[in-house]
PDB file of C-alpha atoms in Angstrom:
ATOM      1  CA  MET A   1      -4.287 -19.757  -4.870  1.00 81.00           C
ATOM      2  CA  PRO A   2      -2.317 -16.655  -3.870  1.00 87.00           C
ATOM      3  CA  THR A   3      -2.225 -13.511  -5.985  1.00 90.00           C
ATOM      4  CA  VAL A   4       1.201 -11.888  -6.051  1.00 94.00           C
ATOM      5  CA  LYS A   5       1.821  -8.843  -8.249  1.00 93.00           C
ATOM      6  CA  THR A   6       4.623  -6.401  -8.866  1.00 95.00           C
ATOM      7  CA  ILE A   7       2.830  -3.069  -8.628  1.00 95.00           C
ATOM      8  CA  GLU A   8       5.817  -0.817  -9.368  1.00 95.00           C
ATOM      9  CA  GLU A   9       9.332  -1.422 -10.706  1.00 95.00           C
ATOM     10  CA  SER A  10      10.625   2.155 -10.646  1.00 92.00           C
ATOM     11  CA  VAL A  11      13.290   3.283  -8.186  1.00 93.00           C
ATOM     12  CA  SER A  12      11.551   6.678  -7.955  1.00 92.00           C
ATOM     13  CA  LEU A  13       8.396   5.617  -6.093  1.00 95.00           C
ATOM     14  CA  PRO A  14       7.070   8.809  -4.418  1.00 96.00           C
ATOM     15  CA  LEU A  15       5.688   6.920  -1.386  1.00 97.00           C
ATOM     16  CA  VAL A  16       7.128   4.746   1.382  1.00 96.00           C
ATOM     17  CA  LEU A  17       5.543   1.937   3.385  1.00 97.00           C
ATOM     18  CA  GLY A  18       3.531   3.044   6.394  1.00 95.00           C
ATOM     19  CA  PRO A  19       4.855   3.168   9.967  1.00 93.00           C
ATOM     20  CA  SER A  20       3.702  -0.360  10.824  1.00 89.00           C
ATOM     21  CA  ALA A  21       6.062  -1.943   8.243  1.00 90.00           C
ATOM     22  CA  GLU A  22       8.348  -4.612   9.688  1.00 90.00           C
ATOM     23  CA  ARG A  23      11.453  -6.472   8.545  1.00 89.00           C
ATOM     24  CA  ASP A  24      11.045 -10.046   9.734  1.00 82.00           C
ATOM     25  CA  ILE A  25       7.415 -11.002   9.363  1.00 86.00           C
ATOM     26  CA  PRO A  26       6.469 -14.430   8.037  1.00 90.00           C
ATOM     27  CA  LEU A  27       5.384 -14.274   4.392  1.00 93.00           C
ATOM     28  CA  PRO A  28       3.582 -16.894   2.287  1.00 93.00           C
ATOM     29  CA  ALA A  29       5.933 -19.045   0.169  1.00 94.00           C
ATOM     30  CA  ALA A  30       4.573 -17.620  -3.105  1.00 94.00           C
ATOM     31  CA  VAL A  31       5.383 -14.093  -1.916  1.00 95.00           C
ATOM     32  CA  VAL A  32       8.909 -15.083  -0.873  1.00 95.00           C
ATOM     33  CA  PHE A  33       9.454 -16.724  -4.283  1.00 96.00           C
ATOM     34  CA  HIS A  34       8.266 -13.553  -6.061  1.00 95.00           C
ATOM     35  CA  ILE A  35      10.469 -11.331  -3.874  1.00 95.00           C
ATOM     36  CA  VAL A  36      13.558 -13.481  -4.492  1.00 95.00           C
ATOM     37  CA  HIS A  37      13.061 -12.995  -8.240  1.00 95.00           C
ATOM     38  CA  SER A  38      12.472  -9.221  -7.965  1.00 96.00           C
ATOM     39  CA  LYS A  39      14.627  -6.174  -7.394  1.00 95.00           C
ATOM     40  CA  LEU A  40      14.876  -4.677  -3.896  1.00 94.00           C
ATOM     41  CA  TRP A  41      13.013  -1.516  -4.968  1.00 96.00           C
ATOM     42  CA  HIS A  42      10.056  -3.333  -6.578  1.00 97.00           C
ATOM     43  CA  LEU A  43       6.726  -2.839  -4.808  1.00 97.00           C
ATOM     44  CA  ILE A  44       5.067  -6.244  -4.362  1.00 97.00           C
ATOM     45  CA  ALA A  45       1.423  -6.763  -3.345  1.00 96.00           C
ATOM     46  CA  TRP A  46      -0.133 -10.065  -2.360  1.00 95.00           C
ATOM     47  CA  SER A  47      -3.371 -11.658  -1.270  1.00 94.00           C
ATOM     48  CA  ASP A  48      -3.273 -15.262  -0.036  1.00 94.00           C
ATOM     49  CA  PRO A  49      -6.432 -17.077   1.109  1.00 93.00           C
ATOM     50  CA  ALA A  50      -4.459 -20.051   2.519  1.00 93.00           C
ATOM     51  CA  SER A  51      -2.546 -17.906   5.026  1.00 92.00           C
ATOM     52  CA  ASN A  52      -5.399 -15.382   5.345  1.00 93.00           C
ATOM     53  CA  SER A  53      -2.932 -12.586   4.610  1.00 94.00           C
ATOM     54  CA  CYS A  54      -2.512  -9.716   2.209  1.00 95.00           C
ATOM     55  CA  GLY A  55      -0.031  -6.895   2.137  1.00 96.00           C
ATOM     56  CA  LEU A  56       2.799  -4.957   0.584  1.00 97.00           C
ATOM     57  CA  TRP A  57       6.556  -5.538   0.428  1.00 97.00           C
ATOM     58  CA  LEU A  58       9.187  -2.934  -0.486  1.00 96.00           C
ATOM     59  CA  LYS A  59      12.942  -2.698   0.207  1.00 94.00           C
ATOM     60  CA  GLY A  60      13.010  -5.558   2.703  1.00 94.00           C
ATOM     61  CA  MET A  61      10.016  -4.288   4.700  1.00 95.00           C
ATOM     62  CA  ALA A  62       6.456  -5.624   4.681  1.00 96.00           C
ATOM     63  CA  ILE A  63       3.020  -4.791   5.996  1.00 96.00           C
ATOM     64  CA  ALA A  64       0.688  -7.770   6.349  1.00 94.00           C
ATOM     65  CA  LEU A  65      -3.022  -7.686   7.129  1.00 93.00           C
ATOM     66  CA  PRO A  66      -5.652 -10.329   7.836  1.00 93.00           C
ATOM     67  CA  ARG A  67      -7.271 -10.825   4.421  1.00 91.00           C
ATOM     68  CA  ASP A  68     -10.707 -11.759   5.754  1.00 93.00           C
ATOM     69  CA  ARG A  69     -10.957  -8.451   7.669  1.00 93.00           C
ATOM     70  CA  LEU A  70      -9.954  -6.133   4.805  1.00 94.00           C
ATOM     71  CA  ALA A  71     -12.960  -3.983   3.939  1.00 93.00           C
ATOM     72  CA  THR A  72     -11.571  -1.266   1.629  1.00 93.00           C
ATOM     73  CA  LEU A  73      -8.473   0.564   0.574  1.00 96.00           C
ATOM     74  CA  SER A  74      -8.627   4.336   0.615  1.00 97.00           C
ATOM     75  CA  ILE A  75      -6.539   7.089  -0.956  1.00 98.00           C
ATOM     76  CA  GLU A  76      -6.297   9.766   1.747  1.00 98.00           C
ATOM     77  CA  VAL A  77      -5.278  13.330   0.885  1.00 98.00           C
ATOM     78  CA  MET A  78      -4.780  16.544   2.807  1.00 96.00           C
ATOM     79  CA  ARG A  79      -3.464  19.417   0.735  1.00 95.00           C
ATOM     80  CA  PRO A  80      -1.025  21.947   2.182  1.00 94.00           C
ATOM     81  CA  ALA A  81      -2.132  25.325   3.523  1.00 91.00           C
ATOM     82  CA  LYS A  82      -0.370  26.252   6.757  1.00 89.00           C
ATOM     83  CA  GLY A  83       1.159  22.799   7.148  1.00 90.00           C
ATOM     84  CA  GLY A  84       2.654  20.379   4.659  1.00 94.00           C
ATOM     85  CA  GLY A  85      -0.389  18.184   3.985  1.00 95.00           C
ATOM     86  CA  TRP A  86       0.010  14.465   3.258  1.00 96.00           C
ATOM     87  CA  VAL A  87      -0.972  11.587   0.947  1.00 98.00           C
ATOM     88  CA  ALA A  88      -1.579   7.996   2.052  1.00 98.00           C
ATOM     89  CA  LEU A  89      -3.030   4.652   1.074  1.00 98.00           C
ATOM     90  CA  GLU A  90      -4.943   3.240   4.031  1.00 97.00           C
ATOM     91  CA  ALA A  91      -6.617  -0.104   4.670  1.00 95.00           C
ATOM     92  CA  ARG A  92      -9.866  -0.213   6.580  1.00 94.00           C
ATOM     93  CA  LEU A  93     -10.388  -3.444   8.494  1.00 93.00           C
ATOM     94  CA  ALA A  94     -13.607  -4.889   9.880  1.00 91.00           C
ATOM     95  CA  ALA A  95     -13.940  -4.456  13.669  1.00 86.00           C
ATOM     96  CA  ARG A  96     -11.012  -2.001  13.829  1.00 84.00           C
ATOM     97  CA  PRO A  97     -11.881   1.689  14.111  1.00 88.00           C
ATOM     98  CA  VAL A  98      -8.405   2.971  13.179  1.00 92.00           C
ATOM     99  CA  PRO A  99      -7.201   2.372   9.588  1.00 94.00           C
ATOM    100  CA  VAL A 100      -3.754   0.933   8.792  1.00 95.00           C
ATOM    101  CA  THR A 101      -1.476   3.157   6.700  1.00 96.00           C
ATOM    102  CA  LEU A 102      -0.030   0.972   3.944  1.00 97.00           C
ATOM    103  CA  MET A 103       1.856   3.671   2.037  1.00 97.00           C
ATOM    104  CA  GLN A 104       2.447   7.335   2.739  1.00 97.00           C
ATOM    105  CA  CYS A 105       4.090  10.562   1.756  1.00 97.00           C
ATOM    106  CA  VAL A 106       4.364  12.612   4.951  1.00 95.00           C
ATOM    107  CA  THR A 107       4.060  15.903   3.071  1.00 95.00           C
ATOM    108  CA  PHE A 108       1.704  16.466   0.161  1.00 97.00           C
ATOM    109  CA  GLN A 109       3.272  15.722  -3.210  1.00 96.00           C
ATOM    110  CA  GLU A 110       1.265  15.794  -6.414  1.00 97.00           C
ATOM    111  CA  ALA A 111       3.451  12.932  -7.710  1.00 97.00           C
ATOM    112  CA  ALA A 112       2.383  10.697  -4.802  1.00 98.00           C
ATOM    113  CA  LEU A 113      -1.303  11.401  -5.393  1.00 98.00           C
ATOM    114  CA  ALA A 114      -0.893  10.885  -9.132  1.00 98.00           C
ATOM    115  CA  TRP A 115       0.911   7.575  -8.521  1.00 98.00           C
ATOM    116  CA  LEU A 116      -1.898   6.259  -6.296  1.00 98.00           C
ATOM    117  CA  ASN A 117      -4.556   7.301  -8.801  1.00 97.00           C
ATOM    118  CA  GLU A 118      -2.624   5.717 -11.695  1.00 97.00           C
ATOM    119  CA  HIS A 119      -2.218   2.444  -9.764  1.00 97.00           C
ATOM    120  CA  ARG A 120      -5.701   2.364  -8.239  1.00 96.00           C
ATOM    121  CA  GLN A 121      -6.932  -0.504 -10.438  1.00 95.00           C
ATOM    122  CA  ARG A 122      -3.791  -2.612  -9.930  1.00 94.00           C
ATOM    123  CA  LEU A 123      -4.077  -2.191  -6.147  1.00 95.00           C
ATOM    124  CA  ALA A 124      -7.790  -3.064  -6.206  1.00 94.00           C
ATOM    125  CA  LEU A 125      -7.074  -6.239  -8.187  1.00 92.00           C
ATOM    126  CA  ALA A 126      -4.102  -7.236  -6.035  1.00 92.00           C
ATOM    127  CA  PHE A 127      -6.061  -6.836  -2.788  1.00 92.00           C
ATOM    128  CA  ASP A 128      -9.421  -7.870  -4.274  1.00 90.00           C
ATOM    129  CA  CYS A 129     -11.250  -4.875  -2.809  1.00 91.00           C
ATOM    130  CA  VAL A 130     -12.549  -1.429  -3.668  1.00 92.00           C
ATOM    131  CA  VAL A 131     -10.281   1.639  -3.555  1.00 96.00           C
ATOM    132  CA  THR A 132     -12.129   4.741  -2.335  1.00 96.00           C
ATOM    133  CA  ASP A 133     -11.085   8.403  -1.951  1.00 96.00           C
ATOM    134  CA  ASN A 134     -11.030  10.717   1.059  1.00 96.00           C
ATOM    135  CA  ASP A 135      -9.989  14.273   0.241  1.00 96.00           C
ATOM    136  CA  TYR A 136      -9.819  16.305   3.440  1.00 94.00           C
ATOM    137  CA  GLY A 137      -9.147  19.580   1.629  1.00 93.00           C
ATOM    138  CA  CYS A 138      -6.423  21.879   2.939  1.00 93.00           C
ATOM    139  CA  ASP A 139      -4.794  21.547   6.338  1.00 87.00           C
ATOM    140  CA  TYR A 140      -5.026  24.425   8.775  1.00 77.00           C
TER     141      TYR A 140
END
């Protein structure tokens, strides 16, 4: 049975989907049904064993991952010093050395970090995995 959750309903989400987000990817029927009955700006998360997929949908874009390879989610932070820093939610997949950026704020914003920390439990439940932290300190 798929898990589909609305993670955020606010129009002022301080993050955007990561660079691998696409418009026309096939989504499980339960996700499509949930999206049709949601607002365009709602952030939707899903995990579906039948299609072996999980991911995020926002504003007509989606990022889908193979569910059986999802190891952890991670809140990644680099605070500004000389540069602008950044905040991201990344997925670490088994047998893939490079993580997938699910959500990001390309410059550090306290609101983006606060949002991820406030929604940590909802994201963990939606993806059925642990959410860890990586704080890289200040950029240089």
